[in-house]
Short mmCIF file of C-alpha atoms and ligand atoms in Angstrom, two decimals:
data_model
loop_
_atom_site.label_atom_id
_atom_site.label_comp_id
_atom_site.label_asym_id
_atom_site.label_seq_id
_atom_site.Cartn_x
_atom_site.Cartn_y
_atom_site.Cartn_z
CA UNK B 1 0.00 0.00 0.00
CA UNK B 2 1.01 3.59 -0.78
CA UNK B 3 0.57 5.97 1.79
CA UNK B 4 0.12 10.10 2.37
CA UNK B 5 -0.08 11.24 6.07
CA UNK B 6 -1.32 15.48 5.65
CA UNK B 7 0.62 17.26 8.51
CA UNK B 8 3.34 18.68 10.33
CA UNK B 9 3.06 17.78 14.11
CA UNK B 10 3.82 14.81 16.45
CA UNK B 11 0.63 13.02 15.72
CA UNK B 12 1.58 13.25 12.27
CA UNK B 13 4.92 12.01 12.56
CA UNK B 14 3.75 9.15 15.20
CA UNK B 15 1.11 8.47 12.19
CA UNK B 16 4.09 7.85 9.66
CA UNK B 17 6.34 6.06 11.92
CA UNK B 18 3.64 3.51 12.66
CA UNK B 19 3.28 2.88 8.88
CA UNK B 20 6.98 2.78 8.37
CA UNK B 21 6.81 -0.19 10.10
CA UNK B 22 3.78 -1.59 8.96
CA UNK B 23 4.72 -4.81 6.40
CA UNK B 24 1.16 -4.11 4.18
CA UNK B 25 2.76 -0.32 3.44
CA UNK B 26 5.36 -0.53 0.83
CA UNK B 27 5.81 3.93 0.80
CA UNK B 28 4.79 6.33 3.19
CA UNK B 29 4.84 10.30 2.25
CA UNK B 30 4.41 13.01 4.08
CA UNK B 31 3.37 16.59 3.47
CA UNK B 32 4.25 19.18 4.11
CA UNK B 33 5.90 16.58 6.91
CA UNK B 34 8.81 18.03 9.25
CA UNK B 35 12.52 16.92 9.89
CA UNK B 36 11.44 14.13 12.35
CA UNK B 37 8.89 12.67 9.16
CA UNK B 38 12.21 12.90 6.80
CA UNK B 39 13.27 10.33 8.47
CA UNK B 40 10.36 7.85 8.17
CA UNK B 41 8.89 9.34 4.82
CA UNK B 42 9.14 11.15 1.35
CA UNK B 43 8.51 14.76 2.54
CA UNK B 44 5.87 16.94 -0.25
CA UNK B 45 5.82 20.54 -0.57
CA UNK B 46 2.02 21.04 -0.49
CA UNK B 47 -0.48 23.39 1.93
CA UNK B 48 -2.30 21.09 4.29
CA UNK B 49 -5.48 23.36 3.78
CA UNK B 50 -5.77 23.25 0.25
CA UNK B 51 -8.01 20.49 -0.78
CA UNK B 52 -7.16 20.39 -4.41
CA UNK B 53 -3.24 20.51 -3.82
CA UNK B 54 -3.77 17.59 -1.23
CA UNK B 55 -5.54 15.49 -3.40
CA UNK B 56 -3.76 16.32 -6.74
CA UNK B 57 -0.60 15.18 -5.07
CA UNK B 58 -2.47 11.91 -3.70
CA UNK B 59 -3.21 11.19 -7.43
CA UNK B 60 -0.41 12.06 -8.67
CA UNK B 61 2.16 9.38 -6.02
CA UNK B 62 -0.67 7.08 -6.73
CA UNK B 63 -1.76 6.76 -3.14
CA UNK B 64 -3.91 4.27 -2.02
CA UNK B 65 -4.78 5.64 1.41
CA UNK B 66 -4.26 9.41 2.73
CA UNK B 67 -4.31 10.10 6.42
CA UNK B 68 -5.30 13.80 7.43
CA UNK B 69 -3.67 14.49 10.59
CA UNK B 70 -4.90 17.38 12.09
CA UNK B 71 -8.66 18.85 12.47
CA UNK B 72 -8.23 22.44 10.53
CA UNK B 73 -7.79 20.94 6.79
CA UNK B 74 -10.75 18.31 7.93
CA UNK B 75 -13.00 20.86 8.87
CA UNK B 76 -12.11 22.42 5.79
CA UNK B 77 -13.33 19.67 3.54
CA UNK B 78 -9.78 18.41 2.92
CA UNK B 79 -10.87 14.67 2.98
CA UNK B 80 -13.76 15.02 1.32
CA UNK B 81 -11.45 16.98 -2.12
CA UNK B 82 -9.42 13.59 -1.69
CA UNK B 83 -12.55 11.28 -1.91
CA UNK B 84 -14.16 13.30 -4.43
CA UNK B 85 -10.51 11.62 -6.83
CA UNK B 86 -11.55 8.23 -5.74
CA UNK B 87 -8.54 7.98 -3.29
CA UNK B 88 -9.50 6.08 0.18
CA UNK B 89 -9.34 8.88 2.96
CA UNK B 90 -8.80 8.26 6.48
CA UNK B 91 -10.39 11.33 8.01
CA UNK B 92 -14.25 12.54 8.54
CA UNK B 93 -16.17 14.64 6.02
CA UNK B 94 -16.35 18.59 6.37
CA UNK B 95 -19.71 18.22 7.82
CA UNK B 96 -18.86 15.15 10.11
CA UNK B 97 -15.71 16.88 11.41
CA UNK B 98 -18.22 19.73 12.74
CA UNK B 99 -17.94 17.43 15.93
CA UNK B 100 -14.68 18.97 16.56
CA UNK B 101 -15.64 22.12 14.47
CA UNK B 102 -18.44 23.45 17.14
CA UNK B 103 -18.95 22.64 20.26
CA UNK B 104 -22.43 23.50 19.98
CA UNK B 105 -22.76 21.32 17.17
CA UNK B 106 -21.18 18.64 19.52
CA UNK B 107 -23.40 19.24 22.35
CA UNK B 108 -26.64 19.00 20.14
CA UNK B 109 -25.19 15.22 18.38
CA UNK B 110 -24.91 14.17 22.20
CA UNK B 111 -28.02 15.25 23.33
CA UNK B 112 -29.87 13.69 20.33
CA UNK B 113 -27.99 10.61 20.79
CA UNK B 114 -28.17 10.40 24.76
CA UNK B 115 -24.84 10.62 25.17
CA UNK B 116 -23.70 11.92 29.31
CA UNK B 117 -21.99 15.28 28.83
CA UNK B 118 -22.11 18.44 30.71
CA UNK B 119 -24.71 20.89 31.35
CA UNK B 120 -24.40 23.92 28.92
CA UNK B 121 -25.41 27.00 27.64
CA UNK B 122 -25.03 28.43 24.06
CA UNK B 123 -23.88 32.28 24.32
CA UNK B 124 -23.52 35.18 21.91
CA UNK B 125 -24.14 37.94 24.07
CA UNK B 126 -22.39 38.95 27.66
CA UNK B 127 -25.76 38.97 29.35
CA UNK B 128 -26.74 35.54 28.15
CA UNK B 129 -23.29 34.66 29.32
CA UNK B 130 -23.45 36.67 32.50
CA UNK B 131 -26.88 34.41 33.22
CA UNK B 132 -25.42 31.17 32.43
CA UNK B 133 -22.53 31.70 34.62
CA UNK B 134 -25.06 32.37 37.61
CA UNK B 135 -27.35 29.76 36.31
CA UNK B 136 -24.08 26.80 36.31
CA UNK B 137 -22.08 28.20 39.20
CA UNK B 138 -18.39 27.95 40.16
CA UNK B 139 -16.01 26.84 38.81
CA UNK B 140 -16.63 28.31 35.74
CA UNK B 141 -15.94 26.63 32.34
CA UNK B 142 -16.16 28.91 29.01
CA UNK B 143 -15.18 27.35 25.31
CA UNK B 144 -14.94 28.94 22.40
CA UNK B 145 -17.64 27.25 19.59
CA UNK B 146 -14.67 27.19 16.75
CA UNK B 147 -11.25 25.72 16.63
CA UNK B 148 -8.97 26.99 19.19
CA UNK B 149 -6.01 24.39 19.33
CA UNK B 150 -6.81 23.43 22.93
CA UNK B 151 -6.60 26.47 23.93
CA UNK B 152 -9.89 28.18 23.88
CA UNK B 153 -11.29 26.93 26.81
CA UNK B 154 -11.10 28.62 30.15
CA UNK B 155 -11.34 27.14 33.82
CA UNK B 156 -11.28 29.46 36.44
CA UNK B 157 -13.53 30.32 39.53
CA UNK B 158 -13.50 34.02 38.62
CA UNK B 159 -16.36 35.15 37.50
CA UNK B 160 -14.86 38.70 35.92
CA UNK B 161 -11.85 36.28 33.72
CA UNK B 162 -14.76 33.97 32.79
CA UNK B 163 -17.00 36.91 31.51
CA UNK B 164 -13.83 38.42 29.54
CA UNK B 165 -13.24 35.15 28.17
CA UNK B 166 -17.01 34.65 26.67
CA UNK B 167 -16.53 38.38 25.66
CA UNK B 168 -13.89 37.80 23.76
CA UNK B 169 -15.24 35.05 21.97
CA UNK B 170 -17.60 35.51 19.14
CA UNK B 171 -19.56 32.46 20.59
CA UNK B 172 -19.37 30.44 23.24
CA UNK B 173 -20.58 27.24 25.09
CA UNK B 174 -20.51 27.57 28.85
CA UNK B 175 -20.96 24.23 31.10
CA UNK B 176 -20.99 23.22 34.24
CA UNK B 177 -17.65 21.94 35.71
CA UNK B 178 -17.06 18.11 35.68
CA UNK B 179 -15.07 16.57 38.66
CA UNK B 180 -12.69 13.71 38.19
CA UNK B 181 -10.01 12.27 36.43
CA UNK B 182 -9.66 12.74 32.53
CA UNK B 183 -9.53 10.09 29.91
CA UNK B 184 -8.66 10.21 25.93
CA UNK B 185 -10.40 7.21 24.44
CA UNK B 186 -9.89 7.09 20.67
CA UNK B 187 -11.58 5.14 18.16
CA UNK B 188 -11.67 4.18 14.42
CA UNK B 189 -14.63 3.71 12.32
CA UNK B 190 -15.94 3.69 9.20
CA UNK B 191 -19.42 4.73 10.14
CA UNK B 192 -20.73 2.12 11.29
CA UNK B 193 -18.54 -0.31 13.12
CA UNK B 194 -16.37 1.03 16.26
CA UNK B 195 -12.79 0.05 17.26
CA UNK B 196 -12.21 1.39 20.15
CA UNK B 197 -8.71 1.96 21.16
CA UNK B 198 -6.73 1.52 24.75
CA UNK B 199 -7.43 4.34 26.56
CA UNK B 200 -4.93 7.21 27.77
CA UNK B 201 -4.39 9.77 29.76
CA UNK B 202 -3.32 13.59 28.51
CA UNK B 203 -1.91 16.35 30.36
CA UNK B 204 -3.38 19.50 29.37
CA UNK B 205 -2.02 22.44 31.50
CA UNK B 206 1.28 23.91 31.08
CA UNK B 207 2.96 23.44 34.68
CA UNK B 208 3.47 20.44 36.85
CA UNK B 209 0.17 19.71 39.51
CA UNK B 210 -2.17 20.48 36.41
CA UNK B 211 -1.21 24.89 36.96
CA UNK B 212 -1.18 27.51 34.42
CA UNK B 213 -3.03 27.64 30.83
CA UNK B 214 -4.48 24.74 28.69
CA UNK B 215 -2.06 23.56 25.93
CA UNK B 216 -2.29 21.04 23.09
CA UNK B 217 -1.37 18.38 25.52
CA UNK B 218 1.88 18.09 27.21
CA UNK B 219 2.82 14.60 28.16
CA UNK B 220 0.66 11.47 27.97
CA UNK B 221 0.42 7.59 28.80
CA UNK B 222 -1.15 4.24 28.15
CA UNK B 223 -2.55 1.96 29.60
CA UNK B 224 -4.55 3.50 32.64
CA UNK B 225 -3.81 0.91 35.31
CA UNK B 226 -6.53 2.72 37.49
CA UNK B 227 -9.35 3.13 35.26
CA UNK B 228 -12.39 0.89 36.35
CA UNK B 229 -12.69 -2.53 34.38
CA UNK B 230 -14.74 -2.14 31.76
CA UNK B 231 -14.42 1.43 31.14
CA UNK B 232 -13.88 0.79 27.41
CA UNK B 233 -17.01 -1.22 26.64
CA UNK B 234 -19.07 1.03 28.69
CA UNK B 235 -17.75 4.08 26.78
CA UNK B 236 -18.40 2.10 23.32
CA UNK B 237 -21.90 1.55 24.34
CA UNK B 238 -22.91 4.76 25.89
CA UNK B 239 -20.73 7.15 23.99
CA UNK B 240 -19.09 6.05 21.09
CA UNK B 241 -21.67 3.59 19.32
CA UNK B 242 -24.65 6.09 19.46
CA UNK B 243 -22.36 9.52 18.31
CA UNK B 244 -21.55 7.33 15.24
CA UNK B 245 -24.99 5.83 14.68
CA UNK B 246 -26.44 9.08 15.26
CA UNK B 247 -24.23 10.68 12.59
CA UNK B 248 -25.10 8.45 10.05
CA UNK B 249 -28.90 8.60 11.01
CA UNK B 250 -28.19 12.36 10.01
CA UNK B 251 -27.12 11.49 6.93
CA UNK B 252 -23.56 12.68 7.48
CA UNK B 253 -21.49 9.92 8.76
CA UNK B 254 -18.70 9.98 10.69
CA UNK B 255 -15.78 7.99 9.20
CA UNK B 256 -12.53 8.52 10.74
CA UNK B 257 -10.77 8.83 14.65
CA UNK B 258 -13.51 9.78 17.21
CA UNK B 259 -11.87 11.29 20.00
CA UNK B 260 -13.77 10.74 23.52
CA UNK B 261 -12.34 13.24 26.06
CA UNK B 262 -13.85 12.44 29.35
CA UNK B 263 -14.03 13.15 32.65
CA UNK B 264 -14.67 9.81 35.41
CA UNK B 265 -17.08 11.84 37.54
CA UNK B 266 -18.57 10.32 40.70
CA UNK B 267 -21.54 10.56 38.83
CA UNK B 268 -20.62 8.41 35.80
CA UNK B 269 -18.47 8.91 32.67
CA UNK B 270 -19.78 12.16 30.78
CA UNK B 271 -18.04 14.08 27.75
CA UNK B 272 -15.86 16.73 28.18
CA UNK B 273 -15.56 17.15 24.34
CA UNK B 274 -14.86 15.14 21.00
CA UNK B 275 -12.59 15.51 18.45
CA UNK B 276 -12.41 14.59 14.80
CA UNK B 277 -8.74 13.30 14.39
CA UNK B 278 -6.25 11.82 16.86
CA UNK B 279 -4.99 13.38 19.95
CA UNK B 280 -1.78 14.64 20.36
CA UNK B 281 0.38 13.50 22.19
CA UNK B 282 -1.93 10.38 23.49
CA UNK B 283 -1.41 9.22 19.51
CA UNK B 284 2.80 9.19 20.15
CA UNK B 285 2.35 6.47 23.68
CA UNK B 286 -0.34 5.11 22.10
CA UNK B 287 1.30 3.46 18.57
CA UNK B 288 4.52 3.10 20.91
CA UNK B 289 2.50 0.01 21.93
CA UNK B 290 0.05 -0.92 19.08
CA UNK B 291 0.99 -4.81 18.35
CA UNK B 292 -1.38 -5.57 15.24
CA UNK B 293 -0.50 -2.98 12.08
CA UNK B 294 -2.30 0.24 11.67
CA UNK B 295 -2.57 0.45 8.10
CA UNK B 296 -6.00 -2.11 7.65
CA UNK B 297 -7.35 -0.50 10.59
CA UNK B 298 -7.35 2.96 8.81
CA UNK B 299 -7.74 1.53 5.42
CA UNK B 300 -11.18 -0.38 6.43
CA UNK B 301 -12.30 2.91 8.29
CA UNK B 302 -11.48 4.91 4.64
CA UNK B 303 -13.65 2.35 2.84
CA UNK B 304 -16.43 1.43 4.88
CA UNK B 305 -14.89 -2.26 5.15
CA UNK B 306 -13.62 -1.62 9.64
CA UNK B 307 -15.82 -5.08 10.29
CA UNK B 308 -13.82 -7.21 8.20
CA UNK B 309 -10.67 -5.84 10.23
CA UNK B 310 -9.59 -7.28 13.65
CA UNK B 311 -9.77 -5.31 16.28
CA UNK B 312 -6.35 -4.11 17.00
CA UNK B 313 -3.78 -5.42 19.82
CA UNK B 314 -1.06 -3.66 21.93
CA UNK B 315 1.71 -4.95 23.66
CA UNK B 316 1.98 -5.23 27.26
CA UNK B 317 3.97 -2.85 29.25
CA UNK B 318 3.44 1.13 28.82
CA UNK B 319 4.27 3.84 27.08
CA UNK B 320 5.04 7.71 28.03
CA UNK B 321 5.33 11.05 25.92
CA UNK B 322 6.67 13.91 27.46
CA UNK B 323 6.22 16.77 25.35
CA UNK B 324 9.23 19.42 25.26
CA UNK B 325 7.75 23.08 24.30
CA UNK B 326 9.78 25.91 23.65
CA UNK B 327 9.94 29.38 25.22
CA UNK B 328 6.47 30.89 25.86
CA UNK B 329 4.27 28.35 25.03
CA UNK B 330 1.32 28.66 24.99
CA UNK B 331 0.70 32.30 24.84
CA UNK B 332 3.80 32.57 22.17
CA UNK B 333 6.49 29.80 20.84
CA UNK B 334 9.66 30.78 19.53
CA UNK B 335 11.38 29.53 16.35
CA UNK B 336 15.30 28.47 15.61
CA UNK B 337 16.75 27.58 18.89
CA UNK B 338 19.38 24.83 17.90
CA UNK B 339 18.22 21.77 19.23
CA UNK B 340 20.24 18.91 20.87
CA UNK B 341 20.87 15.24 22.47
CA UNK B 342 18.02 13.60 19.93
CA UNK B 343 20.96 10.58 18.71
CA UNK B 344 21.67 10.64 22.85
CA UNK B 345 18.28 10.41 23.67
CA UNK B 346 17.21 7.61 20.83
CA UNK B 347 20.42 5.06 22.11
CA UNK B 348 18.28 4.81 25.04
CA UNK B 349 16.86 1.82 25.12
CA UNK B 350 12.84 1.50 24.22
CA UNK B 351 13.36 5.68 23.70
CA UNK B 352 12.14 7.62 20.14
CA UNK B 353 11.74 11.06 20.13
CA UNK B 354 8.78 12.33 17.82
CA UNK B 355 9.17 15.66 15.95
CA UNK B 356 6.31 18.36 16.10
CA UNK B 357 7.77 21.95 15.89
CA UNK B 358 11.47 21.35 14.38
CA UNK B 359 12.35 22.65 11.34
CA UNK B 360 16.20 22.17 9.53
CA UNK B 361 18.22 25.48 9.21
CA UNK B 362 22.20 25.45 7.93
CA UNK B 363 21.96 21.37 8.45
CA UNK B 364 20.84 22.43 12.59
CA UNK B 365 17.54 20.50 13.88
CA UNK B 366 16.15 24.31 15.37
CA UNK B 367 12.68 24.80 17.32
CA UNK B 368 9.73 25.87 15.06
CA UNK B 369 6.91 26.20 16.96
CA UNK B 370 5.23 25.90 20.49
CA UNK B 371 5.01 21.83 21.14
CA UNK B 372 8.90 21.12 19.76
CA UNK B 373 9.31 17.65 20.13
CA UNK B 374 7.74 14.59 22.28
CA UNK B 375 10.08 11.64 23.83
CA UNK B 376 7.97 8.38 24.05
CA UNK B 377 9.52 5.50 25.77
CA UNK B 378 8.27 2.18 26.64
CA UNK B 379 8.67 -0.03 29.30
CA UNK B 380 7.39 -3.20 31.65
CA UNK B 381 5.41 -0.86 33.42
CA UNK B 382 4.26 2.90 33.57
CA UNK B 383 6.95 3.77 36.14
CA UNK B 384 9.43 2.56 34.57
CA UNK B 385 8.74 4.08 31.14
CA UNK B 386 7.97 7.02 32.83
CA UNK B 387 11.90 7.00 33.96
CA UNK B 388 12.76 6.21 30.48
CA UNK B 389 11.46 8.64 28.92
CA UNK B 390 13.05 11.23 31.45
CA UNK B 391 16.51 9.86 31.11
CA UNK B 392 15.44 10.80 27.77
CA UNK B 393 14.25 14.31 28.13
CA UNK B 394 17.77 15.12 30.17
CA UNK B 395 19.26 13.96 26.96
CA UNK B 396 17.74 17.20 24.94
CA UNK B 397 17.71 20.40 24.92
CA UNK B 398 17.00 23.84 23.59
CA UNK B 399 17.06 27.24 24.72
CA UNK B 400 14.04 28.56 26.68
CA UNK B 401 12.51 24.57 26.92
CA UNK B 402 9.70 24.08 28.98
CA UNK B 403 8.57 20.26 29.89
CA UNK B 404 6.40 19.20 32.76
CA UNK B 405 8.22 16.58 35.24
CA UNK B 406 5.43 14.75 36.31
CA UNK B 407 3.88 13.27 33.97
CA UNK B 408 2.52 9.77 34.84
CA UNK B 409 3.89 10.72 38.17
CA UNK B 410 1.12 10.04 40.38
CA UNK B 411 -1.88 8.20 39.15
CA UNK B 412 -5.38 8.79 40.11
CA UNK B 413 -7.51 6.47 42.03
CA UNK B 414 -10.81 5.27 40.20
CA UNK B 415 -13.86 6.88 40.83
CA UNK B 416 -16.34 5.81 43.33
CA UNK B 417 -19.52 5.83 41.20
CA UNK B 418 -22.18 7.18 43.36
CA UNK B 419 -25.74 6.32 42.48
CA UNK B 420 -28.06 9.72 42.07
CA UNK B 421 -30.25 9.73 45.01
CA UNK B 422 -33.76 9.98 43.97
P1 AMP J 1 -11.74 20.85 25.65
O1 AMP J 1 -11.05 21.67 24.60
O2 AMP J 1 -13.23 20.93 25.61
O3 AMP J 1 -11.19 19.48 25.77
O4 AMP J 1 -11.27 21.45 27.03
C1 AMP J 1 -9.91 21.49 27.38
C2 AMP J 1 -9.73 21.11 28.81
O5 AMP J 1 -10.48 21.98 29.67
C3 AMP J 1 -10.25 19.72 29.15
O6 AMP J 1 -9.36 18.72 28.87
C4 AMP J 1 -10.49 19.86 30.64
O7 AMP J 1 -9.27 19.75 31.36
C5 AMP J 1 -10.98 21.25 30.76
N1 AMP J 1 -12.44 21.22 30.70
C6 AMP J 1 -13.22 21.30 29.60
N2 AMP J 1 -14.53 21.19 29.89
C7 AMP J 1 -14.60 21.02 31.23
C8 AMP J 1 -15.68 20.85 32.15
N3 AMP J 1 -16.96 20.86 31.75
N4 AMP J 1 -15.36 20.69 33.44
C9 AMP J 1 -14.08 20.70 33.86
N5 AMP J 1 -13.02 20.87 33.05
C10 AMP J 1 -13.27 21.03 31.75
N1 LIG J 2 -4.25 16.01 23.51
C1 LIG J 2 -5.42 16.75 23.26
C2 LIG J 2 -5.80 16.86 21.87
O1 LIG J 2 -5.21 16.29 21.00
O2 LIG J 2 -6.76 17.57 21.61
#
């Protein structure tokens, strides 16, 4: 199989690695793809967003399968330009990937399909925000409808930086604030069938102890030793299943990566939100340990054939991503800081380091962007890939970089599930 992963960031490059080593994928290229993707693909000049440049270049390496990476050239109709040639395209429609596209959209597909989720409140104006925040109470959680790259949501228990956030924001949804501990569960389908992947856990906020601003994600691992038994087929029945089956009873199905973020509250699993593509970095632990090969899995999702597929294995042990960000993320990022230690850091044993924001200047690996690069390291167990993949971060290093030092550090303990009282 030839393949064409759309993209420039560490899901991307996870993405390509995974079908490096996949035996049914004879090419894998990449565009516009960054230095990390050089090393795993053949790297095409070509803007992500431009549906006709995507899929004339699809047509023209003779693809048989194109992976979209990230949500903006999805919710741009990317996928569907690709289709439109007759190329199988692992990725959601324009209109399906509205489930990442508006969270209002979101919240009505849930409702409709009786999927758990938060409380909310659609706002345009600062009084019906100003009433919504009195209606839901503290602590006070305001998104931004459209595509913010993780970072248009605010959490805070005061009121006056919660109004200025919804005024700021042409739209927003305002819920009420779900308590517990946070799970990414991913799956593929074509539409119809679900396969579900292992779940993981992300870490959102900038600073170690979950302080400071939302990011993209800053460090993530697999499996969740804590999370109750059963979590997966629970989420597959109550979530999962009916967001797809409601999709297609719309007559806009959703073929592609669901992304379940959710929250393990003491009153059951709800929502927090979904995405339309994989999470980053969950997607770097997560192939660390995928056993069976990736390539039918997205190939039967592309082409409506996902039952035929086996549902996909992992290897035992764990996997951890620390992300390394450079200087001012996430209000700012800085570009072309020389970067260091990645050989060092790869002769580590069970280490790879993933490249998101790197670019190549005079024949220097230099920082080009916020998220720089992710170290993912495996191991028997999540503490000891956890040291792994710090041994590995020590290894690296750039001017101004920021990584969190605990992640996977302390687990949580799984929700006691408290039965509403009548
Ligand atoms: P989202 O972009 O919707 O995933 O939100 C980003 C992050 O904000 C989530 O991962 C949570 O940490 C936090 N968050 C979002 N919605 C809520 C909520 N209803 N209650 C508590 N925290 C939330
Ligand atoms: N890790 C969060 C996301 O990909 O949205």
């Amino acid at each position: 199989m030839r393949t064409l992963v759309i993209g420039t960031g560490g899901r991307e490059h996870a993405l390509a690695r995974a079908l490096s080593r996949d035996p049914g994928v004879e090419e894998v290229h990449a565009a516009p793809g960054n230095p990390g993707m050089a090393t795993v693909a053949t790297c095409h000049d070509v803007d992500p967003m431009s549906g006709d440049g995507v899929a004339a270049l699809a047509e023209k390496l003779g693809a048989d399968l194109v992976v979209i990476g990230p949500e903006a050239p999805l919710v741009a109709g990317v996928a569907d330009a690709v289709r439109q040639r007759g190329i199988a395209c692992f990725g959601p429609s324009r209109e399906a990937a509205e489930l990442e596209g508006s969270k209002a959209f979101a919240k009505h597909v849930m409702a409709a399909a009786g999927v758990p989720t938060a409380a909310a409140r659609v706002c345009t104006t600062r009084a019906e925000a100003e009433q919504a925040l009195a209606e839901l109470g503290a602590p006070y959680v305001v998104k931004d409808d459209g595509l913010a790259a993780g970072k248009g949501v605010v959490v805070t228990d005061d009121l006056e930086t919660a109004i200025a956030h919804a005024v700021a924001c042409e739209r927003v949804v305002i819920e009420e604030y779900l308590d517990g501990p946070e799970v990414s569960l991913f799956a593929i389908t074509d539409g119809t069938t679900v396969r579900p992947l292992q779940p993981a856990q992300d870490f959102k906020r900038i600073h170690d102890g979950d302080q400071g601003p939302n990011t993209g994600g800053m460090g993530a691992y697999t499996p969740l030793t804590w999370a109750p038994p059963g979590l997966v087929e629970e989420v597959t029945r109550d979530v999962l299943q009916p967001t797809v089956d409601e999709m297609a009873r719309r007559g806009t199905p959703f073929a592609g990566l669901l992304y379940a973020g959710l929250a393990l509250t003491r009153r059951g699993v709800r929502v927090v939100e979904f995405n339309a593509r994989f999470g980053d970095p969950e997607t770097q632990a997560l192939l660390a340990l995928l056993d069976s090969p990736i390539s039918p899995l997205l190939h039967g999702a592309a082409t409506g054939s996902l039952a035929e597929v086996p549902p996909p294995t992992w290897r035992s042990g764990a996997a951890v991503a620390v992300v390394m960000a450079s200087r001012g993320y996430p209000e700012t990022s800085s570009n072309g800081d020389v970067v260091t230690g990645v050989e060092a850091a790869e002769s580590l044993d069970g280490v790879h380091v993933i490249h998101a924001g790197t670019a190549l200047r005079d024949g220097d690996l230099v920082t080009a962007g916020g998220r720089v690069l992710a170290v993912v390291a495996t191991g028997a167990d999540v503490a000891t890939a956890r040291e792994t993949a710090y041994a590995g971060v020590a290894a690296l290093d750039f001017e101004g970089a920021q990584h969190r030092t605990d992640i996977a550090r302390r687990l949580p303990s799984s929700p006691t599930v408290q039965e509403p009282t009548p």
